[in-house]
Structure formats: structure tokens, C-alpha cells
GROMACS .gro file of C-alpha atoms in nm:
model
  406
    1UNK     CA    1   5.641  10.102  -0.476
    2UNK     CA    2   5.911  10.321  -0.659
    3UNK     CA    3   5.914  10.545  -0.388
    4UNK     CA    4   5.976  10.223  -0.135
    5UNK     CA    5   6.257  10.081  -0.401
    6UNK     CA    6   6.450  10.417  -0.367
    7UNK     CA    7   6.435  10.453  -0.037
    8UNK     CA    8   6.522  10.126   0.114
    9UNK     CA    9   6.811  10.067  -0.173
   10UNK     CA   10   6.947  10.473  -0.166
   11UNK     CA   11   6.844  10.520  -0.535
   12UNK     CA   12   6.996  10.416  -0.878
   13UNK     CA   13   7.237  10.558  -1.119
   14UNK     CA   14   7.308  10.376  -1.440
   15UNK     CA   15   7.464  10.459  -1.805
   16UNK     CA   16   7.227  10.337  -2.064
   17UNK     CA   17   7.345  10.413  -2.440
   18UNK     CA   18   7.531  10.694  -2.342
   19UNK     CA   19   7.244  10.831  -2.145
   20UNK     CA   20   7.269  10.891  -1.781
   21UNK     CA   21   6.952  10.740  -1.554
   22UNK     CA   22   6.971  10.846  -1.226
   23UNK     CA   23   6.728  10.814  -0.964
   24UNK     CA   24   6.816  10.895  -0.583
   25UNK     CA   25   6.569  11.082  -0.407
   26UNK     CA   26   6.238  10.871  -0.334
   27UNK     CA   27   6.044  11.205  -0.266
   28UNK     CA   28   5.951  11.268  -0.626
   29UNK     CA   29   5.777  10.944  -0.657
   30UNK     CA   30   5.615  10.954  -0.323
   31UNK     CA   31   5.443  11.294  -0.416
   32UNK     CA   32   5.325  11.174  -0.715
   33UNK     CA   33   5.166  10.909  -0.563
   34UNK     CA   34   5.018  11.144  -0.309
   35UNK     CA   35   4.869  11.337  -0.605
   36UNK     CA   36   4.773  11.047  -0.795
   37UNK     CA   37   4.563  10.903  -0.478
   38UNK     CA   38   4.423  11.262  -0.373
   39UNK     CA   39   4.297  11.265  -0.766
   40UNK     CA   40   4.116  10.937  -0.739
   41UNK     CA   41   3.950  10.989  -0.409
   42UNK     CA   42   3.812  11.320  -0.542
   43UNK     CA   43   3.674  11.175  -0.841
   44UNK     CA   44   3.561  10.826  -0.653
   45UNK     CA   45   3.357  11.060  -0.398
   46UNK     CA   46   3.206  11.259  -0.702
   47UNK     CA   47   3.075  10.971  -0.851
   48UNK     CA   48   2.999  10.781  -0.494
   49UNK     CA   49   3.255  10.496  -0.611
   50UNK     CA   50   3.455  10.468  -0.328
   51UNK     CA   51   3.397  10.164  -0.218
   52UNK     CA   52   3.371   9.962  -0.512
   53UNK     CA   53   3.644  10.094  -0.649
   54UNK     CA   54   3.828   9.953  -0.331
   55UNK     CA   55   3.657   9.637  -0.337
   56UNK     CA   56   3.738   9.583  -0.665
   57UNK     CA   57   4.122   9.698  -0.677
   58UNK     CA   58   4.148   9.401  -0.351
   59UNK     CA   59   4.017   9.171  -0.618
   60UNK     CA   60   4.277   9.262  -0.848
   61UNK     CA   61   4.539   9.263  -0.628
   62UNK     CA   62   4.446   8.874  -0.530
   63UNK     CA   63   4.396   8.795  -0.876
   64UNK     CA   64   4.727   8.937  -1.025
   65UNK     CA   65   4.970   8.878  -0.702
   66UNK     CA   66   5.169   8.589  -0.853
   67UNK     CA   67   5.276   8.902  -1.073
   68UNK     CA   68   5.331   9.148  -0.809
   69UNK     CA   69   5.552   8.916  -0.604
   70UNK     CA   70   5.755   8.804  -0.930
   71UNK     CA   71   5.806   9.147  -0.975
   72UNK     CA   72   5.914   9.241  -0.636
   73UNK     CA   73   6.154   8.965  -0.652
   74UNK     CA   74   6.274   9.041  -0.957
   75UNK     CA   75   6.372   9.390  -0.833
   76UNK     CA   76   6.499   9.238  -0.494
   77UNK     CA   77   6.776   9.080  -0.758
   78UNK     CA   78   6.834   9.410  -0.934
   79UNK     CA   79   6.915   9.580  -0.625
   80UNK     CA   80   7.168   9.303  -0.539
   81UNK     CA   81   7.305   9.310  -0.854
   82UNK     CA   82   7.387   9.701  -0.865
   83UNK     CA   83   7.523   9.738  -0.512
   84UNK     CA   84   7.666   9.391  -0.522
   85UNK     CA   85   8.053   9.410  -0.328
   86UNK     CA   86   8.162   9.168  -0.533
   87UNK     CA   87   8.540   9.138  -0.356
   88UNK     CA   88   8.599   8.941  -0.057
   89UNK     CA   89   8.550   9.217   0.219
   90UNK     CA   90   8.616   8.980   0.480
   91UNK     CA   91   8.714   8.684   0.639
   92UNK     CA   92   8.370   8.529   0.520
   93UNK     CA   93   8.338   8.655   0.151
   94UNK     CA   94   8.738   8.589   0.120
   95UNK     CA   95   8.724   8.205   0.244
   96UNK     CA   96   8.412   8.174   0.023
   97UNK     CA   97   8.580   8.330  -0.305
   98UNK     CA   98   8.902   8.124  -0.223
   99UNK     CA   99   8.721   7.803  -0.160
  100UNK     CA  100   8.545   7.856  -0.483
  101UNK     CA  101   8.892   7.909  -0.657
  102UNK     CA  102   8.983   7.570  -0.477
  103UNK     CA  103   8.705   7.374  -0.671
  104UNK     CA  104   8.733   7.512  -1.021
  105UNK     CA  105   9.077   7.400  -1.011
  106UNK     CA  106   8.963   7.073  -0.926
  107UNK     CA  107   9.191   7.050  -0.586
  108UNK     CA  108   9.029   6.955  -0.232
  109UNK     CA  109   9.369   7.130  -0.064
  110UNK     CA  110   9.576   7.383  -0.100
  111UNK     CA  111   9.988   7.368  -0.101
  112UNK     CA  112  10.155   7.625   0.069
  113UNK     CA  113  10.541   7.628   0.003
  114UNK     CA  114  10.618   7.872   0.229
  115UNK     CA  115  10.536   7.645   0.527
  116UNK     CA  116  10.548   7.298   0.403
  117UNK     CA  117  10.946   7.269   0.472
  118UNK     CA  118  10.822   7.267   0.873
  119UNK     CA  119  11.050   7.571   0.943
  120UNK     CA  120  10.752   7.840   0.939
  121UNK     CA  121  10.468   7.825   1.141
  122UNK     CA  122  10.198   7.692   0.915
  123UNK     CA  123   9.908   7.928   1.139
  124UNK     CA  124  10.156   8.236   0.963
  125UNK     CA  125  10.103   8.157   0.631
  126UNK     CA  126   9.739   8.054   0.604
  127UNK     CA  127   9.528   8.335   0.499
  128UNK     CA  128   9.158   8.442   0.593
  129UNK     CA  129   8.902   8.143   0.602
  130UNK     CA  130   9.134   7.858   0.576
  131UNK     CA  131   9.323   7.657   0.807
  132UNK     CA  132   9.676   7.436   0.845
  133UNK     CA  133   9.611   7.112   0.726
  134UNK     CA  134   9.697   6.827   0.964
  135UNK     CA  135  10.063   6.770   0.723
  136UNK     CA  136  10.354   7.052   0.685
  137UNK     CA  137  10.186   7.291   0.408
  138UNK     CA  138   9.867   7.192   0.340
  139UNK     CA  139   9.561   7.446   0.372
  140UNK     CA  140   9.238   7.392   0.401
  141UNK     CA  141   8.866   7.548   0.391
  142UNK     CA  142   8.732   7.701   0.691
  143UNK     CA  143   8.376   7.713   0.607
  144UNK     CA  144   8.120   7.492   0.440
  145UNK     CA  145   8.142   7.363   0.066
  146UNK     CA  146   7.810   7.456  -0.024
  147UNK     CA  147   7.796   7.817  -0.121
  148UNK     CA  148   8.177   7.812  -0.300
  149UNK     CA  149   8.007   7.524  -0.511
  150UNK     CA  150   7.768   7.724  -0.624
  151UNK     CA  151   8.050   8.020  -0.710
  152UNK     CA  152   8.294   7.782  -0.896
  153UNK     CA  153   7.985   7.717  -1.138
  154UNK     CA  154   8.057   8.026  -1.290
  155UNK     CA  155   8.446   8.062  -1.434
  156UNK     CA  156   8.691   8.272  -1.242
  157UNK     CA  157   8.576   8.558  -0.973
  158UNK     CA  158   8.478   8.776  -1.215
  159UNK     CA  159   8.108   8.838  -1.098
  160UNK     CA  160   8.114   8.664  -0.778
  161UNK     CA  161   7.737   8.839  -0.666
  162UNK     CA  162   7.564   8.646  -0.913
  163UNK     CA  163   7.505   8.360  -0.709
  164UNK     CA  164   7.361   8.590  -0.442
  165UNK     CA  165   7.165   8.792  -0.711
  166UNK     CA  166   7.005   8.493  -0.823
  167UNK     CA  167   6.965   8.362  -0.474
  168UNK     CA  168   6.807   8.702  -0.332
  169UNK     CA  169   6.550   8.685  -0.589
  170UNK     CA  170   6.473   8.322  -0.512
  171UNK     CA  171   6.419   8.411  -0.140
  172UNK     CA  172   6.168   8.701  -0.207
  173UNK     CA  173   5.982   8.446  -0.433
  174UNK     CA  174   5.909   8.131  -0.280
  175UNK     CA  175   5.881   8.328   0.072
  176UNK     CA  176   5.589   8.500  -0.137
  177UNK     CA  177   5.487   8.187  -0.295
  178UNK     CA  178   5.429   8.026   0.060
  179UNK     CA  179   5.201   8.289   0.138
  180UNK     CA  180   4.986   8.288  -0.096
  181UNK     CA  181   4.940   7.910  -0.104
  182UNK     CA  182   4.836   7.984   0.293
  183UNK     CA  183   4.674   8.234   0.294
  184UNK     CA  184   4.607   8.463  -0.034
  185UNK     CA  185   4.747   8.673  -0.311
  186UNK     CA  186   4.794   8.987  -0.070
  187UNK     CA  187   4.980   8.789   0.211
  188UNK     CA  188   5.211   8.711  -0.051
  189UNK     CA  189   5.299   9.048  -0.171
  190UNK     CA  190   5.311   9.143   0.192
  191UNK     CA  191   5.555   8.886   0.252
  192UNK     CA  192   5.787   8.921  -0.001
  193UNK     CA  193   5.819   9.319   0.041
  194UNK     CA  194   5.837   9.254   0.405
  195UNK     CA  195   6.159   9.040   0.299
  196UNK     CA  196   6.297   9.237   0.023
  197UNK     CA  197   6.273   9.546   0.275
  198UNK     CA  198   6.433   9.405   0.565
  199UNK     CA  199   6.769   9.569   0.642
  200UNK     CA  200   6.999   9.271   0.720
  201UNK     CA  201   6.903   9.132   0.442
  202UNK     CA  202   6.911   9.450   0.190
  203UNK     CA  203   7.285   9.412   0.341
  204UNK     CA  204   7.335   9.051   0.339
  205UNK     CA  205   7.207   9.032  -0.018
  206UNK     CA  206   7.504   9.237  -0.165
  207UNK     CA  207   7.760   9.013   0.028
  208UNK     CA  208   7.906   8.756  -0.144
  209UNK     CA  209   7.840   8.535   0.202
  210UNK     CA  210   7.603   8.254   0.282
  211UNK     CA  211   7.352   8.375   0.467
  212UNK     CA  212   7.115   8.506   0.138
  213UNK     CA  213   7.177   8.132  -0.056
  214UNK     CA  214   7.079   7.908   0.300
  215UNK     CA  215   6.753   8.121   0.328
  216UNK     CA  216   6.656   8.063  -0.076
  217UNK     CA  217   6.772   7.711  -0.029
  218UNK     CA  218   6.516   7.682   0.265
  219UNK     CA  219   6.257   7.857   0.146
  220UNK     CA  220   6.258   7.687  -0.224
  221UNK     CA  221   6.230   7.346   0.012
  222UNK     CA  222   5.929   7.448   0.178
  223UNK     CA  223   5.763   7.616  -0.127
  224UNK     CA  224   5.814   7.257  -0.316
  225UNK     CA  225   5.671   7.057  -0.051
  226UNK     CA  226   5.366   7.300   0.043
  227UNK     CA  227   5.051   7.203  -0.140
  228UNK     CA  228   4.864   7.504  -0.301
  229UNK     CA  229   4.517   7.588  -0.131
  230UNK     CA  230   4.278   7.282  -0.192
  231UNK     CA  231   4.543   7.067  -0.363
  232UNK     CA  232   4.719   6.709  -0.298
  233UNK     CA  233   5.029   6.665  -0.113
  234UNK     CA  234   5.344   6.695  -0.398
  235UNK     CA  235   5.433   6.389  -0.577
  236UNK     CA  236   5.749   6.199  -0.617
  237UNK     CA  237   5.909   6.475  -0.872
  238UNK     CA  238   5.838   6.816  -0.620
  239UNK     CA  239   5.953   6.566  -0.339
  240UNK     CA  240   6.313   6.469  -0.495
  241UNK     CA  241   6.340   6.839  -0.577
  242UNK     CA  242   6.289   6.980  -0.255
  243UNK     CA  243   6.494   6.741  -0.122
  244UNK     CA  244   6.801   6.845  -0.358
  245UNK     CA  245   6.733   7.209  -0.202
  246UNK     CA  246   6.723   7.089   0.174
  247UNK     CA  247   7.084   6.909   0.065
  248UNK     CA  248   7.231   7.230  -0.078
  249UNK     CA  249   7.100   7.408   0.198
  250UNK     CA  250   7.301   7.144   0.450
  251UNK     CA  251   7.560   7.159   0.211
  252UNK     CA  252   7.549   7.568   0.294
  253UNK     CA  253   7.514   7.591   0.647
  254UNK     CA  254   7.559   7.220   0.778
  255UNK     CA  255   7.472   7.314   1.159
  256UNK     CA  256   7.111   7.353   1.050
  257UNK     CA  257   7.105   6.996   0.930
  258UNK     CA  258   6.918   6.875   1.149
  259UNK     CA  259   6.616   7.073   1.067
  260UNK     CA  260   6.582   6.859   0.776
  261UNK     CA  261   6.397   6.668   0.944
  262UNK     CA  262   6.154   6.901   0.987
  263UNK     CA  263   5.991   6.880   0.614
  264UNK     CA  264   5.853   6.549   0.690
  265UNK     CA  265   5.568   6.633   0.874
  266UNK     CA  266   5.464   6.816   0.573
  267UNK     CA  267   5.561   6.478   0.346
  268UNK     CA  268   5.322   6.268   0.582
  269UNK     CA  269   5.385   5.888   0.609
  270UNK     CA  270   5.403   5.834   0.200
  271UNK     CA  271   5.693   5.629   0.228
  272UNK     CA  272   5.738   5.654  -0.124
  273UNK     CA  273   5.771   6.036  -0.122
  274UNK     CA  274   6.014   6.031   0.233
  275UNK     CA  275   6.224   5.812   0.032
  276UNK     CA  276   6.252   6.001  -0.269
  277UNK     CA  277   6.259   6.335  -0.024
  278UNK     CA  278   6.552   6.181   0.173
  279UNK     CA  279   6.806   6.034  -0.063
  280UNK     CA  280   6.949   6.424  -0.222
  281UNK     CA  281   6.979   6.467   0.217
  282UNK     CA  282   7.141   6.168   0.301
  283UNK     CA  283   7.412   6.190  -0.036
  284UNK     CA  284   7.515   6.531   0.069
  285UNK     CA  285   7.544   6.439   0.433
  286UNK     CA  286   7.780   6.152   0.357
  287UNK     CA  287   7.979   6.393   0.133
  288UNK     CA  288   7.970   6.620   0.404
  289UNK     CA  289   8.144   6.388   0.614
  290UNK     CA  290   8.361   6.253   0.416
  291UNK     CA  291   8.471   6.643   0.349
  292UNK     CA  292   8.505   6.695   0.721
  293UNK     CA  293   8.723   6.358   0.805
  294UNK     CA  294   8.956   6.475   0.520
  295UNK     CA  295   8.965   6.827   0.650
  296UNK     CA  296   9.000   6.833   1.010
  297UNK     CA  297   9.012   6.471   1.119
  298UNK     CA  298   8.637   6.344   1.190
  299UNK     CA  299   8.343   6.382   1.031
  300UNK     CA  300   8.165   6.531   1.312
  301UNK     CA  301   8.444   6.838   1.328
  302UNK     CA  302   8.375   7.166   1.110
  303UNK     CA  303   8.628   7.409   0.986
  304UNK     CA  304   8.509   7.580   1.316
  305UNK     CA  305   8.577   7.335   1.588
  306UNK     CA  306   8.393   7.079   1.719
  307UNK     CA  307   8.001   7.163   1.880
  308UNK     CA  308   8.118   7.199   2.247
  309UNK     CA  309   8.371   7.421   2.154
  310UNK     CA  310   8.080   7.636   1.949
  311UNK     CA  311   7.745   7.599   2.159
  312UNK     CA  312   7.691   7.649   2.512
  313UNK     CA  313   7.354   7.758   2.697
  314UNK     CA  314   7.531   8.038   2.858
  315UNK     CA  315   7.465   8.244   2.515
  316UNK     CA  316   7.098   8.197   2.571
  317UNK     CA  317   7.024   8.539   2.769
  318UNK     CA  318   7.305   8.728   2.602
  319UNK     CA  319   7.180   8.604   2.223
  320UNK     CA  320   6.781   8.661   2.298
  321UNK     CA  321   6.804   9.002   2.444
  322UNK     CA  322   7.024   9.084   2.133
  323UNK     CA  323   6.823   8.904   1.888
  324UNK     CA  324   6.483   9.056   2.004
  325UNK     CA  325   6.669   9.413   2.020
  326UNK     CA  326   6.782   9.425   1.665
  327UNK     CA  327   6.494   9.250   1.538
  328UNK     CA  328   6.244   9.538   1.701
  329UNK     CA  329   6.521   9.810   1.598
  330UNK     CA  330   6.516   9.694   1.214
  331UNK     CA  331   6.200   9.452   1.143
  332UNK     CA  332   5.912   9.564   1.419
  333UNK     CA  333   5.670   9.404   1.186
  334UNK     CA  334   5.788   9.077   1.220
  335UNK     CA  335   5.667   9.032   1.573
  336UNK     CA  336   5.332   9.000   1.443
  337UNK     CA  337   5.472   8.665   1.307
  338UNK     CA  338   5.283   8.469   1.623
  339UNK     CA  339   4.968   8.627   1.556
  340UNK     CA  340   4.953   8.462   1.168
  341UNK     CA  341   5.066   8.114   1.307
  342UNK     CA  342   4.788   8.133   1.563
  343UNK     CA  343   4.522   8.220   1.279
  344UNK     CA  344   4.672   7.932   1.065
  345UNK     CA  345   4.732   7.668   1.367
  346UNK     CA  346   4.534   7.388   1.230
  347UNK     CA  347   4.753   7.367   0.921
  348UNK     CA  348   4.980   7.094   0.918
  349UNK     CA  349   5.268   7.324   0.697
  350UNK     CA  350   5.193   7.651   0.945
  351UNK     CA  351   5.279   7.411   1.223
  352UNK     CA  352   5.558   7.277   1.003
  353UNK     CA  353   5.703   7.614   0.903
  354UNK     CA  354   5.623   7.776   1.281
  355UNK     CA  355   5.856   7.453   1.429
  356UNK     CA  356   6.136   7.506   1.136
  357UNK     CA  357   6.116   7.897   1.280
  358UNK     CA  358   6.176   7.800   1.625
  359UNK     CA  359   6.456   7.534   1.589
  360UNK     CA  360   6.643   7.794   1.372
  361UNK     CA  361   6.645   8.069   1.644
  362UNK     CA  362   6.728   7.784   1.905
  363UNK     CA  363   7.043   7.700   1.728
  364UNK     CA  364   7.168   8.028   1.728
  365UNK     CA  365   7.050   8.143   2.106
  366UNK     CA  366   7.334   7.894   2.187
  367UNK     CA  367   7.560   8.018   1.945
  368UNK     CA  368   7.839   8.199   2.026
  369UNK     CA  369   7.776   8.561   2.129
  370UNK     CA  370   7.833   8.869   1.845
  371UNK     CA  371   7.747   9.284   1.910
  372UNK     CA  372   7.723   9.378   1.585
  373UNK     CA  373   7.311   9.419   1.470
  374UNK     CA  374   7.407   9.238   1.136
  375UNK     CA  375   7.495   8.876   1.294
  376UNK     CA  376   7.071   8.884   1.275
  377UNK     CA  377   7.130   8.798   0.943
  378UNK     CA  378   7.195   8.436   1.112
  379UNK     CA  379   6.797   8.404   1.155
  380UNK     CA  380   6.703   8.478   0.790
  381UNK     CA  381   6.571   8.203   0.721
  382UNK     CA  382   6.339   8.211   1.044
  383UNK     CA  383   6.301   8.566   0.921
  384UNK     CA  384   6.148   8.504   0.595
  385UNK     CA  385   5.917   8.244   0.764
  386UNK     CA  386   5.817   8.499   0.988
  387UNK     CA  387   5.728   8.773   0.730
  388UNK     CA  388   5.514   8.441   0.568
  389UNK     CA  389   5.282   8.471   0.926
  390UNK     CA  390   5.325   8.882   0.933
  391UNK     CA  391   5.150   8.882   0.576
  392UNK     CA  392   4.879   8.645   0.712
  393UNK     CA  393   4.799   8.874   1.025
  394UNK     CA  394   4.846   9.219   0.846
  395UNK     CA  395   4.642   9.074   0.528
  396UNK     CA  396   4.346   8.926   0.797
  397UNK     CA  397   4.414   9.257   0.961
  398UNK     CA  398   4.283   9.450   0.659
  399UNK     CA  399   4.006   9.195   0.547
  400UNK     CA  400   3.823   9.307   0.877
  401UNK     CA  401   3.802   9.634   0.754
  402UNK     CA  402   3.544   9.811   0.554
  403UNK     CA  403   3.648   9.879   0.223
  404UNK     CA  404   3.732  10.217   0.213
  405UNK     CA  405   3.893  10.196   0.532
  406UNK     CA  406   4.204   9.914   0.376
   0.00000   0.00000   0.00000
């Protein structure tokens, strides 16, 4: 696992009480595994223990996996936290940090002075991730009000990454969470390494950008409305809460809003609980819109443009055949997803999840059309549902096996 750590996150180097702890090279750790294992599988043959000792180190990894995937969360969040960027490196991070700005001061627009006399052209004067306001000077957001939100909850820009620390460990954590209520301990620490391991989002989860927060927002939803193996459906509480998440998550990344419906097959007809699911959804929609209509002039317009301007089924070809290329290239595993949905099929939260998946992809095959491998990073959260299914085919995968074979 060390070895793993090192290699996917290209080591650590910290300063501990005047001490220097560095650690870059993962071979070290690897052969001491290797030495470790070639020790116990002498021994184990010696004393014709092989496959017990197998049998019973499966049993221990079931029994102690809500461990194992805190843990590999956990460190998820410590790798974000050390290589976090923490400046705004681009148009994205710099309309996020600036929005964020925005709310701490308590201001839904900015005044530029420069342009508000009508002599300079406003489109000058307005920086990265905002745009000219529909009166002489005033400036406005670009993107969503979600993730900024989140940032102006803690003072200043000081440590701008901790949102995304916190989030990145949240996404390794319920995506292992979901597993294991489907499936088993060992599809959950499958899943959540296949996450934590997954390039786009090693690099999405030391951007201050949205794309880390919208997949922990999702995947917290799901984990609070999936009932663990042999349970009842959740109650009213889990039900409000996952509908808060769903909202922040719409509140994130508002074109996936629609998927909100989604959760309710999961709810069932428990009026009660849709209710209680629904209100957090319909709030932040309405604030949402009432955002939007103050911004650009409807409530159906983003800081992007409207939807015809932004999806067209032209992009279908060009965005699958890009899609399926950098998700072979950088997560082959993942394409096992289909195989775990199929085992799982009768499940009323696999077919749940396995729609969610789908609809996600499908609003970005329309999308508009990027070269650059990490614009996967718009399918994380389909991503991290996908390494949910991978676990439960790899883990089924290895039950089949004899012992000493896994």
C-alpha cells in the first residue's frame, strides 16, 4: 500500500521538528513487501498453512474493511493536502477563489470603476471567470455558487485546498461505503483505491476547482440513501440529509440537476421520505434561479450561456471516442464497471446508481468538445460509481478462486 501511495502521489517530503522525512522512491517499500510475502509463503508451505492462512486473512480483510477504506481515504486527503495548488491557476480556480472573495464580503456583484463611467469597454476590464453585468460596471460570477460557498466558509484565501482536501477524502469514503453495503468489505477497499488511484482525479483533487466537491456531494447522496445489506430503507433524518447533499451538489454543478431525480427510485413511494428528500432540492433550485435572473437575466441562463448555445448532438462522436480513449489510457479497470452492474442487476440502488452513471456521461457526450485528457475529470462522479461495480466484478472475480490462488 506504501509502495502504491508513493508511486501514484511521486513521494513525500516533510519537516517534522526539525527533522527531515522524505520519502520518494516507492521501490524500497515494494521490495520489502516482496521479501515480506516470499518469507510467509516459505514458512506457510513448511507448515502446510497456505491455504488457511489465505482463507483466513480474506476474513479479516471483510471484517476490518470499514478501517481499510477510512484509511485509504484518509490518505487520499493527505495527498491533496501536500500537493494542494492552492492559487488560482486558471480561469476555473481564479473565478472560484474570486467568487468566494465575493461572498465573504457579503456582496452578490462586483463594482468596477474603471468601466462603470461607459467610456471603457466593460468585456476589458472584467477579469478571469466573471462577466459584465447587464449596467455600466458591474461584474459578475461566471460559474456556479456552490463550490465558492463552501470556500468563503473559511476566512480569506489563505488555504483555499481545504475544501477539496476535505472533499477528496469524502469521495474515497462513501464511494467505498457504497460498496461494501452492495457487495462486501473487499469491494469496498477495491473501490476506494480504484478512486484514490485514478489519475484525473489524483490531479483534480489538488485543484482548487469543482469537479472533486460535485463527486463527494454525489456520492455522500447515494451513500445516505443506500440501505446497508439486509437493512430498511433510510428514515426521514438520512433522507433530509442526503437531500441537503444532492442541493449542494446542484448548487456545484447545476447542469446535473436534473439527475436529482434519480435518488427516488432508491426513496420508493414513502411520500413522507420524498418530501423530506425533496425540500433541501427544491430551496437551492429556487435560489439558483433567483441567482441566475439577477446575474444574466433569466433564471434558465448560466454564467455560460444559455443550453443551446452549450449542448448540441454533434459532440456525441467527437466526446465518446475521446471519453472512451482517455478513460482506457488512464483507468482500464473501470471498464469492468458493466460486468458488476450485471452481477448486481436485481438491486433496486445498482439499477439506481448504473442509471445516475449513464445520465452523467450523456450530459457531457453533448457537451461541448475539449482535447485535453483531463476534461475526463467531467465524469467523476460516473467514475466513482463505476469503480463501485469494478470492485464488485474484481472482488466476485477473486471469490471464484481457490484460496491460495486470490
Amino acid at each position: 500500500a506504501v509502495a502504491v501511495l508513493l508511486a501514484v502521489s511521486g513521494g513525500v517530503r516533510a519537516t517534522v521538528g526539525g527533522f527531515r522525512i522524505s520519502a520518494r522512491s516507492p521501490v524500497p517499500a515494494a521490495v520489502l513487501a516482496a521479501v515480506a510475502a516470499g518469507a510467509w509463503w516459505a514458512l506457510a508451505r513448511r507448515a502446510r498453512s497456505v491455504a488457511s492462512d489465505l482463507e483466513s486473512a480474506w476474513s479479516r480483510l471483510e471484517r476490518h474493511s470499514p478501517s481499510a477504506v477510512l484509511i485509504v481515504a484518509v490518505l487520499s486527503g493527505g495527498v491533496a493536502a501536500i500537493f494542494a495548488t492552492n492559487s488560482a491557476s486558471g480561469a476555473d480556480a481564479s473565478g472560484y477563489l474570486s467568487q468566494s472573495l465575493l461572498w465573504e464580503q457579503r456582496r452578490f456583484f462586483h463594482i468596477d470603476e474603471l468601466s462603470s463611467s461607459g467610456v471603457i469597454d466593460p468585456v476589458l476590464t472584467t477579469p478571469l471567470g466573471w462577466r459584465p453585468m447587464f449596467f455600466p460596471g458591474g461584474q459578475v460570477p461566471t460559474y456556479p455558487p456552490g463550490l465558492p460557498w463552501l470556500m468563503a466558509m473559511i476566512p480569506g484565501t489563505r488555504y483555499p485546498g481545504m475544501v477539496i482536501m476535505i472533499s477528496a477524502a469524502i469521495a474515497v469514503w462513501t464511494t467505498g461505503v457504497i460498496a461494501t453495503r452492495l457487495a462486501g468489505g473487499v469491494t469496498g477497499m477495491v473501490a476506494a483505491i480504484m478512486v484514490a488511484t485514478s489519475p484525473v482525479y489524483l490531479f483534480q483533487s489538488v485543484q482548487p476547482m469543482s469537479d472533486v466537491p460535485v463527486t463527494a456531494a454525489w456520492m455522500l447522496t447515494w451513500m445516505l440513501l443506500i440501505p446497508r445489506s439486509g437493512g430498511s430503507q433510510p428514515g426521514f433524518t438520512p433522507a433530509f440529509d442526503a437531500g441537503l447533499a444532492c442541493a449542494l451538489a446542484i448548487l456545484i454543478r447545476p447542469n446535473l440537476a436534473p439527475l436529482a431525480a434519480v435518488p427516488l427510485f432508491v426513496i420508493g413511494l414513502n411520500v413522507r421520505r420524498l418530501v423530506t428528500f425533496s425540500l433541501p432540492i427544491v430551496f437551492a433550485a429556487a435560489l439558483l434561479m433567483f441567482l441566475q435572473n439577477m446575474w444574466y437575466g433569466s433564471p434558465f441562463r448560466s454564467g455560460y450561456g444559455a443550453a443551446d448555445e452549450l449542448f448540441t448532438f454533434a459532440n456525441v462522436g467527437a466526446n465518446a471516442s475521446r471519453y472512451l480513449s482517455w478513460l482506457v489510457t488512464t483507468s482500464p479497470a473501470l471498464v469492468l464497471a458493466p460486468v458488476g452492474v450485471a452481477l448486481l442487476w436485481r438491486g433496486r440502488s445498482t439499477r439506481a446508481l448504473a442509471a445516475f452513471a449513464a445520465l452523467v456521461v450523456a450530459a457531457y457526450l453533448v457537451y461541448a468538445v475539449f482535447d485535453v485528457w483531463s476534461y475526463l475529470r467531467f465524469l467523476l462522479p460516473a467514475m466513482a460509481v463505476a469503480a463501485v461495480f469494478t470492485g464488485v466484478a474484481l472482488a466476485a472475480a477473486l471469490k471464484r478462486l481457490p484460496a491460495s490462488w486470490r
